[in-house]
CSV table of C-alpha atoms in Angstrom, one decimal:
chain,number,residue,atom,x,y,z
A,23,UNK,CA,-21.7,-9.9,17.3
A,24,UNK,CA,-20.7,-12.8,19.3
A,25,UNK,CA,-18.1,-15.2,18.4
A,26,UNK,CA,-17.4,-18.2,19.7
A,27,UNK,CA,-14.4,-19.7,18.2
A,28,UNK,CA,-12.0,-17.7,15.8
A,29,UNK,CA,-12.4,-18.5,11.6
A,30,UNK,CA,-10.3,-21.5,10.6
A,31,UNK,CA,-6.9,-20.3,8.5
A,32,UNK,CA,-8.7,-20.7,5.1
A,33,UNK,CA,-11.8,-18.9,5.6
A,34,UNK,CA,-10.0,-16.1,7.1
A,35,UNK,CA,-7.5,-16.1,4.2
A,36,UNK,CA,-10.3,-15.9,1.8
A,37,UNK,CA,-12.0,-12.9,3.4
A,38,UNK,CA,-8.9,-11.2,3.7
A,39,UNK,CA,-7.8,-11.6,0.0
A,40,UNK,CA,-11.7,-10.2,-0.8
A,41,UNK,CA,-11.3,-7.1,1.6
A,42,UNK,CA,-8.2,-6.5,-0.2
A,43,UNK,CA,-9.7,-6.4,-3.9
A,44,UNK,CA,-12.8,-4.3,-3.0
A,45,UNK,CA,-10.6,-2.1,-0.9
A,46,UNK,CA,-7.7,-1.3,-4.1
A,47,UNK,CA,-10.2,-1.9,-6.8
A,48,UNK,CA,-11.5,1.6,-7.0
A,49,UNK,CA,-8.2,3.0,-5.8
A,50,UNK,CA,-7.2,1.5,-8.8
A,51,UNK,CA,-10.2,3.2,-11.3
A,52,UNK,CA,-8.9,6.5,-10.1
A,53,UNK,CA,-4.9,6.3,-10.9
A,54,UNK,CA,-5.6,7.0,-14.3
A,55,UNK,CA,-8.3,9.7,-15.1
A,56,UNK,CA,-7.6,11.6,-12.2
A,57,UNK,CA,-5.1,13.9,-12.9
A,58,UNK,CA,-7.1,14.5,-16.4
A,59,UNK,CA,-10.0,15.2,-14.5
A,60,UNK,CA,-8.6,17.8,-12.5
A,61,UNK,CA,-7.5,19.7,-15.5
A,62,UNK,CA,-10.4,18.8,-17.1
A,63,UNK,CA,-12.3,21.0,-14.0
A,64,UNK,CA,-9.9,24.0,-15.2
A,65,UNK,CA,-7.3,23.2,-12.5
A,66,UNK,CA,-4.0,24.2,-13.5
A,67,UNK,CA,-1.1,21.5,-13.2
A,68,UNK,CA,0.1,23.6,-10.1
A,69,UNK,CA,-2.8,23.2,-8.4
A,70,UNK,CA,-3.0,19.2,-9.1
A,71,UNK,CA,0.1,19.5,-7.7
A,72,UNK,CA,-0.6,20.7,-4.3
A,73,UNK,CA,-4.0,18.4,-4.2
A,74,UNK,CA,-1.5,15.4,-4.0
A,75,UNK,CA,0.7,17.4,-1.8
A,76,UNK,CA,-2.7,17.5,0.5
A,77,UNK,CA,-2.7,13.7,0.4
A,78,UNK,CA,0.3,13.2,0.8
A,79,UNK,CA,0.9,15.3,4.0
A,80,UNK,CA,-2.6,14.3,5.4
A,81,UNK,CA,-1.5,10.5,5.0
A,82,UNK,CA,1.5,11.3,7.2
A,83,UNK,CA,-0.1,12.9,9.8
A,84,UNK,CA,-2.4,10.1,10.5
A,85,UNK,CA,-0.7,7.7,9.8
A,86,UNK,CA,0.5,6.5,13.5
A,87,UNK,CA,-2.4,8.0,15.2
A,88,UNK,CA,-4.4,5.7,12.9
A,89,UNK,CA,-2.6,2.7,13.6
A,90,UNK,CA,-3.1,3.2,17.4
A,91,UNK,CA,-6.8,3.7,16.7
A,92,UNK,CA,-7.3,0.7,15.3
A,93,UNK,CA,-5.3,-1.4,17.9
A,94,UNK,CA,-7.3,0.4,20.5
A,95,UNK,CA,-11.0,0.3,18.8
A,96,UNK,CA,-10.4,-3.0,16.7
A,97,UNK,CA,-9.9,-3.7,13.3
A,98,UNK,CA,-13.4,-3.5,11.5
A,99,UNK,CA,-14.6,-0.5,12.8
A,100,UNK,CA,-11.3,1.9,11.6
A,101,UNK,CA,-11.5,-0.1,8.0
A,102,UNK,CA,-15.4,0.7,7.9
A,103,UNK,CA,-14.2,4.8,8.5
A,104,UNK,CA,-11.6,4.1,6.2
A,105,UNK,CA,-14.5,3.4,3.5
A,106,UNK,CA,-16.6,5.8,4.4
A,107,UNK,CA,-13.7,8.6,3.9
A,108,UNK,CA,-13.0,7.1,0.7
A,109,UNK,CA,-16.0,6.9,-0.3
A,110,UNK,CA,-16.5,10.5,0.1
A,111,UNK,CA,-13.6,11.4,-1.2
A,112,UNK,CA,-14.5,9.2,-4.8
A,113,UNK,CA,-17.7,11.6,-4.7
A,114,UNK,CA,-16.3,15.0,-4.2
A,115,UNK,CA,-13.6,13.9,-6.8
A,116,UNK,CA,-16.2,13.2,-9.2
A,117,UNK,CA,-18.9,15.6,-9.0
A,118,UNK,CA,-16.4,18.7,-7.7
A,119,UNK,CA,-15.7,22.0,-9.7
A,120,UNK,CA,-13.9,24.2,-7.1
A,121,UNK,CA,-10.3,23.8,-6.5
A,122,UNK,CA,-11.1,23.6,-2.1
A,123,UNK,CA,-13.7,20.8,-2.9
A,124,UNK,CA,-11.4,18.8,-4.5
A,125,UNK,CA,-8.5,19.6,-2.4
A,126,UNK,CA,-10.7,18.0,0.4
A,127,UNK,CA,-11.2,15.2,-1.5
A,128,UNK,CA,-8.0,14.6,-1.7
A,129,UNK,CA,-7.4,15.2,1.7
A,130,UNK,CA,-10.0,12.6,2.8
A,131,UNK,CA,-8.5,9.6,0.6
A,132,UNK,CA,-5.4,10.3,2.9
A,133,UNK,CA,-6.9,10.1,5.6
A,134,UNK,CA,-8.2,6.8,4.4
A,135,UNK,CA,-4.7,5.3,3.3
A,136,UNK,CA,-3.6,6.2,6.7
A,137,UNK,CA,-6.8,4.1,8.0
A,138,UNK,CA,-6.3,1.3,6.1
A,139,UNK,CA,-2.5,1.0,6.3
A,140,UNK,CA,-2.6,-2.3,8.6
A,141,UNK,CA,-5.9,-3.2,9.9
A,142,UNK,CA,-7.0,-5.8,7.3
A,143,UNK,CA,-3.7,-7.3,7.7
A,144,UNK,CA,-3.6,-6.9,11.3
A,145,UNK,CA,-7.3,-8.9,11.6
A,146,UNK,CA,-5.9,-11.5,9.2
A,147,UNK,CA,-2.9,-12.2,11.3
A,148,UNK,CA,-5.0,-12.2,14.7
A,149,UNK,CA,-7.7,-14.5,13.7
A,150,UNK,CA,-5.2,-17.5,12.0
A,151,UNK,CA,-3.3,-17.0,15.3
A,152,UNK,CA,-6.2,-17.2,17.6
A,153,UNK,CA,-7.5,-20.2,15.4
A,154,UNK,CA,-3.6,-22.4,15.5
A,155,UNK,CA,-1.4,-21.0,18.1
A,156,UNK,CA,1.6,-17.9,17.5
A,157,UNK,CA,3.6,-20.2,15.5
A,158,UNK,CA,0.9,-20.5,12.5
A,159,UNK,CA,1.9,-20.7,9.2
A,160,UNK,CA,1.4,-16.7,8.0
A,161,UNK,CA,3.5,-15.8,5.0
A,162,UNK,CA,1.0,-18.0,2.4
A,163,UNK,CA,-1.8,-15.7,3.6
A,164,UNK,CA,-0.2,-12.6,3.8
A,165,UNK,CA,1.6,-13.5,0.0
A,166,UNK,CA,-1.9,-14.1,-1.2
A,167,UNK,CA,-3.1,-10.7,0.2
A,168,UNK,CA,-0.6,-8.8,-1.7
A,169,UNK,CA,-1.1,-10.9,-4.5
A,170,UNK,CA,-4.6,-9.3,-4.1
A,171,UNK,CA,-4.1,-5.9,-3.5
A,172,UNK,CA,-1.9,-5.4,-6.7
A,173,UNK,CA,-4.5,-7.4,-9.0
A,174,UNK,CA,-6.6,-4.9,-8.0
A,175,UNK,CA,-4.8,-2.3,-9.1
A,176,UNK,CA,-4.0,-3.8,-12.4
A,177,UNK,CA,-7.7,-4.3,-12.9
A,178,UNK,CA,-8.7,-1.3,-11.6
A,179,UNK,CA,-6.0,0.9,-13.5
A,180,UNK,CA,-6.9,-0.6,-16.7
A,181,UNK,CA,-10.9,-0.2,-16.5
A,182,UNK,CA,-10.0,3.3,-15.3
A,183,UNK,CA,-8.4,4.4,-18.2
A,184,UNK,CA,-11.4,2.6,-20.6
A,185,UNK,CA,-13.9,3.7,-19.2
A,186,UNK,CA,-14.0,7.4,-20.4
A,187,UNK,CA,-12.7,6.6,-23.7
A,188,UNK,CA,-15.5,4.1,-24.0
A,189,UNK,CA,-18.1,6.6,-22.7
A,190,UNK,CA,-16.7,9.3,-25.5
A,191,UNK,CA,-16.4,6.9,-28.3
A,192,UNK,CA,-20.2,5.5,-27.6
A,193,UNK,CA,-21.4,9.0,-28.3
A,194,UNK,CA,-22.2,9.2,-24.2
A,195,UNK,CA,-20.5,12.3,-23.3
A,196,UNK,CA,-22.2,15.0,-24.8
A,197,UNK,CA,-25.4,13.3,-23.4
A,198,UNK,CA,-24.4,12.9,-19.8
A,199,UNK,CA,-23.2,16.7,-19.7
A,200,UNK,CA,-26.3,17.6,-20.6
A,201,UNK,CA,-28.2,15.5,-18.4
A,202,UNK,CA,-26.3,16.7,-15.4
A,203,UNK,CA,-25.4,20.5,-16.6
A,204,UNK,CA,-21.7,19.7,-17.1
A,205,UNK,CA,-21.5,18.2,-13.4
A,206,UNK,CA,-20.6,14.7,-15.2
A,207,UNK,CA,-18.0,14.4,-17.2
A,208,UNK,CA,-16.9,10.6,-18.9
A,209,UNK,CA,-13.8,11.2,-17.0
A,210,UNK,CA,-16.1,11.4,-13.5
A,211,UNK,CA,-17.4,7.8,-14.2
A,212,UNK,CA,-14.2,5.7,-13.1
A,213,UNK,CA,-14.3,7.5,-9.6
A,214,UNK,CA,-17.9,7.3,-9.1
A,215,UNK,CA,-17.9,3.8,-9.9
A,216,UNK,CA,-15.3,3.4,-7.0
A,217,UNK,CA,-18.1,5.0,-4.7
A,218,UNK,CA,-20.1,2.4,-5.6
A,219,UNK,CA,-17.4,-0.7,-5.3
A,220,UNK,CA,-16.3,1.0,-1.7
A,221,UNK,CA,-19.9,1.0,-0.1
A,222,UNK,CA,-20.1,-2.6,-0.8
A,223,UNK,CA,-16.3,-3.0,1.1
A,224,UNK,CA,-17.8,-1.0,3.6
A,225,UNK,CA,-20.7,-3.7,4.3
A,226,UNK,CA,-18.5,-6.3,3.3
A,227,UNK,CA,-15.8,-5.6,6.0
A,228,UNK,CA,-18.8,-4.8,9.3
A,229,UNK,CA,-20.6,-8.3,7.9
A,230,UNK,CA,-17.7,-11.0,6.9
A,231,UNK,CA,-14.5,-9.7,9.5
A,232,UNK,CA,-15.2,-10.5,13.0
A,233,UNK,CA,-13.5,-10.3,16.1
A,234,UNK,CA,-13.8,-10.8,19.4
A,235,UNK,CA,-15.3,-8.1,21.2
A,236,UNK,CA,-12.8,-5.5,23.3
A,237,UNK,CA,-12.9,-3.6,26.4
A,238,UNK,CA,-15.8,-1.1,26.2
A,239,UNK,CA,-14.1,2.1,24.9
A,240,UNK,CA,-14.9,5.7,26.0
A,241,UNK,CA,-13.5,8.8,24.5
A,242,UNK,CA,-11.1,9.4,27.1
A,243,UNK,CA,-9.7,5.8,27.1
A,244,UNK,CA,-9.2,6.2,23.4
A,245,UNK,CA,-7.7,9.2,23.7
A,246,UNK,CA,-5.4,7.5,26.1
A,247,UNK,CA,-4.7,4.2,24.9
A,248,UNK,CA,-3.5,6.1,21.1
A,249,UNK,CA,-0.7,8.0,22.3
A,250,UNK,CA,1.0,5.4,24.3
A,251,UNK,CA,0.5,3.1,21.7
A,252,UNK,CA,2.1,5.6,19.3
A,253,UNK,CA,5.0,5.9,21.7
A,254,UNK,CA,5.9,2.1,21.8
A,255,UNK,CA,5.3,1.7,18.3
A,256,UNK,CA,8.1,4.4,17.6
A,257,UNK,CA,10.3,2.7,20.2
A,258,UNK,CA,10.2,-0.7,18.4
A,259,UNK,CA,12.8,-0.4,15.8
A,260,UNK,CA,15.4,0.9,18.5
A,261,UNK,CA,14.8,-1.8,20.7
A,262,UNK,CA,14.5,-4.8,18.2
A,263,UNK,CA,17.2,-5.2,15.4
A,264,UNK,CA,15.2,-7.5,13.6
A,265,UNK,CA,12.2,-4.8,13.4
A,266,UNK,CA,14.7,-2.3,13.1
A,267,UNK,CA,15.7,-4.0,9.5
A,268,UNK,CA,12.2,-4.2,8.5
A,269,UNK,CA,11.7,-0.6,9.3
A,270,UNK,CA,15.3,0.6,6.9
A,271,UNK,CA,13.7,-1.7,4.1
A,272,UNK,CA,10.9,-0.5,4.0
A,273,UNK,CA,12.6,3.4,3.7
A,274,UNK,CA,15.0,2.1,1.1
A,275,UNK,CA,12.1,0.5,-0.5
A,276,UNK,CA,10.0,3.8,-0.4
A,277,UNK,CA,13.2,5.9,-2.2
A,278,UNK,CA,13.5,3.7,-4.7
A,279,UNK,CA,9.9,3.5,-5.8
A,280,UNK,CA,9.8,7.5,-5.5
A,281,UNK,CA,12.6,7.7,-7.7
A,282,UNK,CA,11.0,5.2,-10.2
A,283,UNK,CA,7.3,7.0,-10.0
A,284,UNK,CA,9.4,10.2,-10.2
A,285,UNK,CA,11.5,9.0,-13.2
A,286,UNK,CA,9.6,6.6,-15.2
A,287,UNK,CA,6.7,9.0,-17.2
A,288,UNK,CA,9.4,11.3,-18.7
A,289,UNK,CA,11.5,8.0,-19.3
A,290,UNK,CA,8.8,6.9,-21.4
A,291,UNK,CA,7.8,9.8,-23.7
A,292,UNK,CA,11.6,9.9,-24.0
A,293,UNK,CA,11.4,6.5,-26.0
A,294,UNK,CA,8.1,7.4,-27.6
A,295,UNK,CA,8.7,10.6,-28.5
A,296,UNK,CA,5.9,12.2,-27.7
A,297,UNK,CA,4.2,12.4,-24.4
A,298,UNK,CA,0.8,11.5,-25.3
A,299,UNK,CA,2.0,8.3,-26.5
A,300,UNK,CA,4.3,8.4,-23.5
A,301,UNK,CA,1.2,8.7,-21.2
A,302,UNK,CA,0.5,5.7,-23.1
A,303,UNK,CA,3.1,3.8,-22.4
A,304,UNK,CA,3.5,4.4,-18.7
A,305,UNK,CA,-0.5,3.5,-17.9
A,306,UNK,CA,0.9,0.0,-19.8
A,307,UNK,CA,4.2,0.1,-17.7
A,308,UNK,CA,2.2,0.8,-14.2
A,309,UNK,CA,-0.4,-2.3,-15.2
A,310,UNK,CA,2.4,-4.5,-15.5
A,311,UNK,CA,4.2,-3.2,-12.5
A,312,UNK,CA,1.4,-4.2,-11.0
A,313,UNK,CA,1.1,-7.8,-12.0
A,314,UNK,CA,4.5,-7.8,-11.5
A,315,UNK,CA,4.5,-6.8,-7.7
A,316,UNK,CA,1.4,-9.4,-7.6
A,317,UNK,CA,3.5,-12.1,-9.4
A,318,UNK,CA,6.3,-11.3,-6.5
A,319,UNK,CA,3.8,-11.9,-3.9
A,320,UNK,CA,2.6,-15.2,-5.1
A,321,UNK,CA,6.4,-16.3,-5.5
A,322,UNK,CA,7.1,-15.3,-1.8
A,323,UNK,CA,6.7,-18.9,-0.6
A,324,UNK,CA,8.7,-20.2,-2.7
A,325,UNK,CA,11.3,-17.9,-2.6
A,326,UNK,CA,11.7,-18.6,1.2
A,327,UNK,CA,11.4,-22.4,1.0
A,328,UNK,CA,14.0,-21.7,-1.2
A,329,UNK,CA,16.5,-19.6,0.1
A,330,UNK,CA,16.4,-21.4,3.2
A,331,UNK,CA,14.5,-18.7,5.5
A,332,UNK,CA,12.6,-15.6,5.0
A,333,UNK,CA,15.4,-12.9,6.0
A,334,UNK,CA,17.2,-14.8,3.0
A,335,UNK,CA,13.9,-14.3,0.9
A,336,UNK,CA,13.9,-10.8,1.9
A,337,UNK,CA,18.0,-10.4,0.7
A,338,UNK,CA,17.1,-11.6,-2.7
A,339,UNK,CA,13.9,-9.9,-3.6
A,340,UNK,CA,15.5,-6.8,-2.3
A,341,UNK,CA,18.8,-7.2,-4.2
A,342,UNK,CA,16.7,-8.3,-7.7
A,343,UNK,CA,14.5,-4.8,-7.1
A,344,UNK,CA,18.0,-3.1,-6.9
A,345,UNK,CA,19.2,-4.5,-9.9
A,346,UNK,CA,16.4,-3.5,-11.6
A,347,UNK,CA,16.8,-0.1,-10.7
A,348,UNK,CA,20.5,-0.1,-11.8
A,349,UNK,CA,19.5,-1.9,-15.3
A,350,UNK,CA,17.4,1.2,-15.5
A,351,UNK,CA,20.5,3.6,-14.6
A,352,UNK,CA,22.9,1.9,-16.9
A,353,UNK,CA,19.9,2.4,-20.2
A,354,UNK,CA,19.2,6.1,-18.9
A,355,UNK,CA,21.0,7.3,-22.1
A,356,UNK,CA,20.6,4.5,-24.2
A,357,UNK,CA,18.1,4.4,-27.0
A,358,UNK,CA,16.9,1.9,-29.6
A,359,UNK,CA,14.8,-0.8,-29.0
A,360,UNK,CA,17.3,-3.2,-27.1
A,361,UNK,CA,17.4,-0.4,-24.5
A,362,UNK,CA,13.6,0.3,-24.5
A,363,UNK,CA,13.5,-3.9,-23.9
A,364,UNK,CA,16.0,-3.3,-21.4
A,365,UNK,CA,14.7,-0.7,-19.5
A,366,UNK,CA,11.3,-2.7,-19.2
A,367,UNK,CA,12.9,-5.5,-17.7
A,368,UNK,CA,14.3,-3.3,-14.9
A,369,UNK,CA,11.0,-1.7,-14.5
A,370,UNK,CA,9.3,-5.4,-13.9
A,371,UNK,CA,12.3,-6.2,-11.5
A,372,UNK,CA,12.1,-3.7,-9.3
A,373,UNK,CA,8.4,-4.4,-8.7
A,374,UNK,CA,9.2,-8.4,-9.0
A,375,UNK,CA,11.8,-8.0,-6.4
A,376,UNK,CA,9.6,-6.0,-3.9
A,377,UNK,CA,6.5,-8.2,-4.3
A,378,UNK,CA,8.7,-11.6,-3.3
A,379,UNK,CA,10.4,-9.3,-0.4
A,380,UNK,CA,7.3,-8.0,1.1
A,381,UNK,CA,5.5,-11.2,2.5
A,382,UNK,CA,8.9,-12.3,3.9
A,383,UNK,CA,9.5,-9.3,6.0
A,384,UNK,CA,5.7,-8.8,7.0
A,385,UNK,CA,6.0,-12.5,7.9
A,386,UNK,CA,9.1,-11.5,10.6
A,387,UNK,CA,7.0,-8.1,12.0
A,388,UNK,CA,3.8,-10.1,13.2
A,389,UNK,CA,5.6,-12.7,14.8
A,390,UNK,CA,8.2,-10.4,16.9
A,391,UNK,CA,5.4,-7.9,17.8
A,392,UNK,CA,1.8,-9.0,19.7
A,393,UNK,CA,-1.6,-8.2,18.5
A,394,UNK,CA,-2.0,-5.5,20.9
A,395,UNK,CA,0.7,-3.0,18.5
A,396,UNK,CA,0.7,-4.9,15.4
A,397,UNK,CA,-1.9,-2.7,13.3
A,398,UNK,CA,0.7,0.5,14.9
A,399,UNK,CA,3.6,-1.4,13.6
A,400,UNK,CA,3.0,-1.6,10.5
A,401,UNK,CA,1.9,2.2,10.4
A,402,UNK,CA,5.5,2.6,11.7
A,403,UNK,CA,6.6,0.4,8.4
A,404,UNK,CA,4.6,2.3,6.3
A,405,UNK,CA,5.4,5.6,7.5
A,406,UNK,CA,9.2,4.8,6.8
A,407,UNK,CA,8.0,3.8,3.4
A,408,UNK,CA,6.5,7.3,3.0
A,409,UNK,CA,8.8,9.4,4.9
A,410,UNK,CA,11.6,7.7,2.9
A,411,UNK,CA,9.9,8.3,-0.7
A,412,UNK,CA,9.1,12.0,0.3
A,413,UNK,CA,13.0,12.7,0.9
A,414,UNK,CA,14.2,11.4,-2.2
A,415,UNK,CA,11.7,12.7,-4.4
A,416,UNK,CA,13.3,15.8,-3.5
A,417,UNK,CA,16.5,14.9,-4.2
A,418,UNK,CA,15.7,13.2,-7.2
A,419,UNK,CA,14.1,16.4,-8.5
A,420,UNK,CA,17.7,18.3,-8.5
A,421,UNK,CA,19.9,15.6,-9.7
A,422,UNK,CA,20.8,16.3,-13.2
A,423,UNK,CA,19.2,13.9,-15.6
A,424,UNK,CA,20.9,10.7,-16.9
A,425,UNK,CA,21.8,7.6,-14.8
A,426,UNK,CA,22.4,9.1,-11.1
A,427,UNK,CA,18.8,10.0,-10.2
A,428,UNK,CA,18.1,6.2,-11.2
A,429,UNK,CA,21.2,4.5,-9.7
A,430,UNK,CA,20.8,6.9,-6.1
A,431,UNK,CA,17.4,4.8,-5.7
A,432,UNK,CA,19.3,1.4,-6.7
A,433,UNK,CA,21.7,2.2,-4.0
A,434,UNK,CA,18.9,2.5,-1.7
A,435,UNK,CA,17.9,-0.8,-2.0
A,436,UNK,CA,21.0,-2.4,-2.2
A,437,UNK,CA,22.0,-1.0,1.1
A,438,UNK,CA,18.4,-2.1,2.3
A,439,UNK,CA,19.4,-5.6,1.0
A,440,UNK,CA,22.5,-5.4,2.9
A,441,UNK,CA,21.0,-5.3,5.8
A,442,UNK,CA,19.6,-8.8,5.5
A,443,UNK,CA,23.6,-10.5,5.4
A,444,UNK,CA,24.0,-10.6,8.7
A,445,UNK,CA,21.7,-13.2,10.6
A,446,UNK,CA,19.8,-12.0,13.3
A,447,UNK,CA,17.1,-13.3,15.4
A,448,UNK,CA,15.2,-16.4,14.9
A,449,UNK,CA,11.9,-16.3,12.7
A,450,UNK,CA,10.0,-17.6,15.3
A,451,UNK,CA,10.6,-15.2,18.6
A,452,UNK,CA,8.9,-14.3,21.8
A,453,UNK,CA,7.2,-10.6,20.9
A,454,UNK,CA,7.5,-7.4,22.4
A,455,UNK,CA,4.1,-7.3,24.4
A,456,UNK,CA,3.0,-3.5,24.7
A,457,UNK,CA,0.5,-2.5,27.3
A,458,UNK,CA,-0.7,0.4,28.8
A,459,UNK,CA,1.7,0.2,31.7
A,460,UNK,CA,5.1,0.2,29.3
A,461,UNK,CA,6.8,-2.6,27.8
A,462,UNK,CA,7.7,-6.0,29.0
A,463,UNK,CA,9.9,-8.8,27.2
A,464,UNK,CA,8.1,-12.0,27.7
């Protein structure tokens, strides 16, 4: 496909906000049955166990190999494979019986966070740039993208967990089992349905996101191009203190939301007293994380316009986040429902906090690094996220229970919000143009 002059702003903004939904929709269905699922296959909670562990390792692997892909082979084709793997993944979730199949399953949704983890953003940012010059308004956009994404989520956590309970309490279940010899269960339906949102991103993405056509690519100057885009993508955060402060908040950010995810479902069937009515609570509490983190996003503008810049933006979201986290420290052995209220408020902070950071500090990446690296840098930014959140959930798991596990991730973030005092580069900079030859400052 051809294209003669790049999407104005508003278009693009539009089609970016839509890949967003169709992409975290069905992410979304999945976050609550799965785990039941699984058991519900005869998996034992070990096993669950190590089929997250499979994501999560898979996800890290590819995540900067990924990231060069796409800013070697373009956006729309790597967010198409990202579909496709997800889409098989939703399928072998919900139709699978052996532990290996869905362990592969598993493993294929990693491999399509790590696909996904910039690309959509990274076409956003390139087209409004190619449409009104570097210096083009970009943290509206991006703010509206993220306001997106966790809508999505919301919307797809919520249906997620309906949609079974609807299916039993119609009287659907016994008949779908038998229909399909026990293959579907009312549990399988929320993933299956995300099979069937994904193939419509799929075509979505390869018909509305285009961009202008690369460099024919052959195997060999793919296989070349990745690695040395890796290489300058690792080398950004030393050589750029301003990237460098993205790439800490985003590892403080990742500990802290470890230690929440960690924390929070035993927190609530603590309150409830039981921990089916604590499940309950926490599918509630992640929903309204989830508006909350979409509230932040929306706010981001306005949080900039008011604190006078975005690294000032990015100070205060990251210091309300922390707070939150140390409300939730100080009610860790509390009780009653003045602590309960407490301890939600903290809960909505943190995610407040991060959603009015994010935009900010996404706004500073794109414009200190060219289109050429930017779909690597932000697999850099999410790997710290991940690398981060990995490390403390270890050492969250052997802190003794009370107010340190929850105060060691509000430290994190404070210390990531610390970072943001001292006034570094100008917004608006010259990037770091990577090429195939090695780096050169314009």
């Amino acid at each position: 496909m051809t294209v003669t002059e790049p999407l104005d702003p508003r278009t693009a903004g539009r089609r970016y906000v839509t890949a967003c939904v169709l992409y975290w929709f069905p992410v979304g269905l999945a976050v609550s049955p799965l785990i039941l699922l699984f058991t519900e296959r005869g998996m034992s909670l070990a096993t669950v166990a190590a089929f997250f562990v499979a994501h999560s390792v898979t996800a890290a692997v590819l995540e900067l190999p990924t990231g060069g892909l796409s800013d070697v082979l373009g956006r729309r084709a790597v967010l198409a494979a990202a579909g496709l793997l997800n889409l098989a993944a939703f399928v072998l979730q919900g139709l699978g019986t052996a532990a290996w199949v869905l362990a592969l399953g598993m493993a294929l949704m990693g491999a399509g966070r790590a696909l996904s983890s910039g690309p959509a953003e990274a076409w956003y940012v390139d087209t409004v740039q190619a449409h009104s010059g570097p210096d083009a308004e970009l943290r509206t956009g991006l703010a509206r993208g993220g306001t997106a994404v966790s809508a999505a989520l919301a919307a797809g956590t919520l249906l997620g967990g309906a949609l079974p309970w609807l299916l039993a309490q119609g009287g659907s279940a016994a008949g779908l089992s038998r229909a399909t010899s026990g293959l579907v269960l009312p549990l399988s339906a929320p993933p299956l349905l995300g099979a069937v949102v994904v193939t419509g991103f799929v075509l979505y993405v390869l018909s509305a996101l285009p961009e202008p056509p690369r460099p024919p690519s052959t195997l060999s100057s793919v296989l070349h191009g990745i690695p040395a885009t890796i290489a300058e993508g690792v080398r950004l955060g030393g050589r750029d203190p301003l990237i460098r402060r993205v790439l800490l908040s985003a590892a403080a950010a990742g500990g802290a939301l470890a230690a929440l995810e960690l924390l929070t479902p035993g927190r609530a069937a603590s309150f409830t007293g039981a921990p089916e009515s604590g499940a309950m609570l926490f599918a509630v509490l992640a929903c309204a994380g989830f508006l909350c983190s979409g509230l932040g996003n929306h706010l981001a503008p306005l949080t900039a316009r008011l604190a006078g810049s975005g690294e000032r933006a990015v100070l205060a979201g990251l210091g309300a986040a922390a707070s939150g986290l140390f409300l939730l420290g100080a009610t860790a052995v509390a009780a009653g429902p003045l602590a309960l209220g407490l301890a939600v408020l903290g809960y909505g902070l943190v995610y407040l906090g991060l959603g009015a950071a994010g935009p900010s500090q996404n706004d500073l990446l794109h414009r200190r690094v060219p289109s050429a690296g930017r779909a690597t840098a932000l697999s850099v930014q999410s790997l710290a996220l991940q690398l981060a959140g990995a490390l403390t959930g270890l050492l969250v798991g052997v802190l003794p229970s009370g107010p340190l596990p929850w105060l060691t991730g509000g430290a994190m973030l404070l210390a990531g919000a610390l970072l943001w005092i001292r006034r570094g580069a100008p917004e608006v900079a010259k990037p770091t143009h990577l090429g195939a030859e090695g780096i050169e400052r314009v």
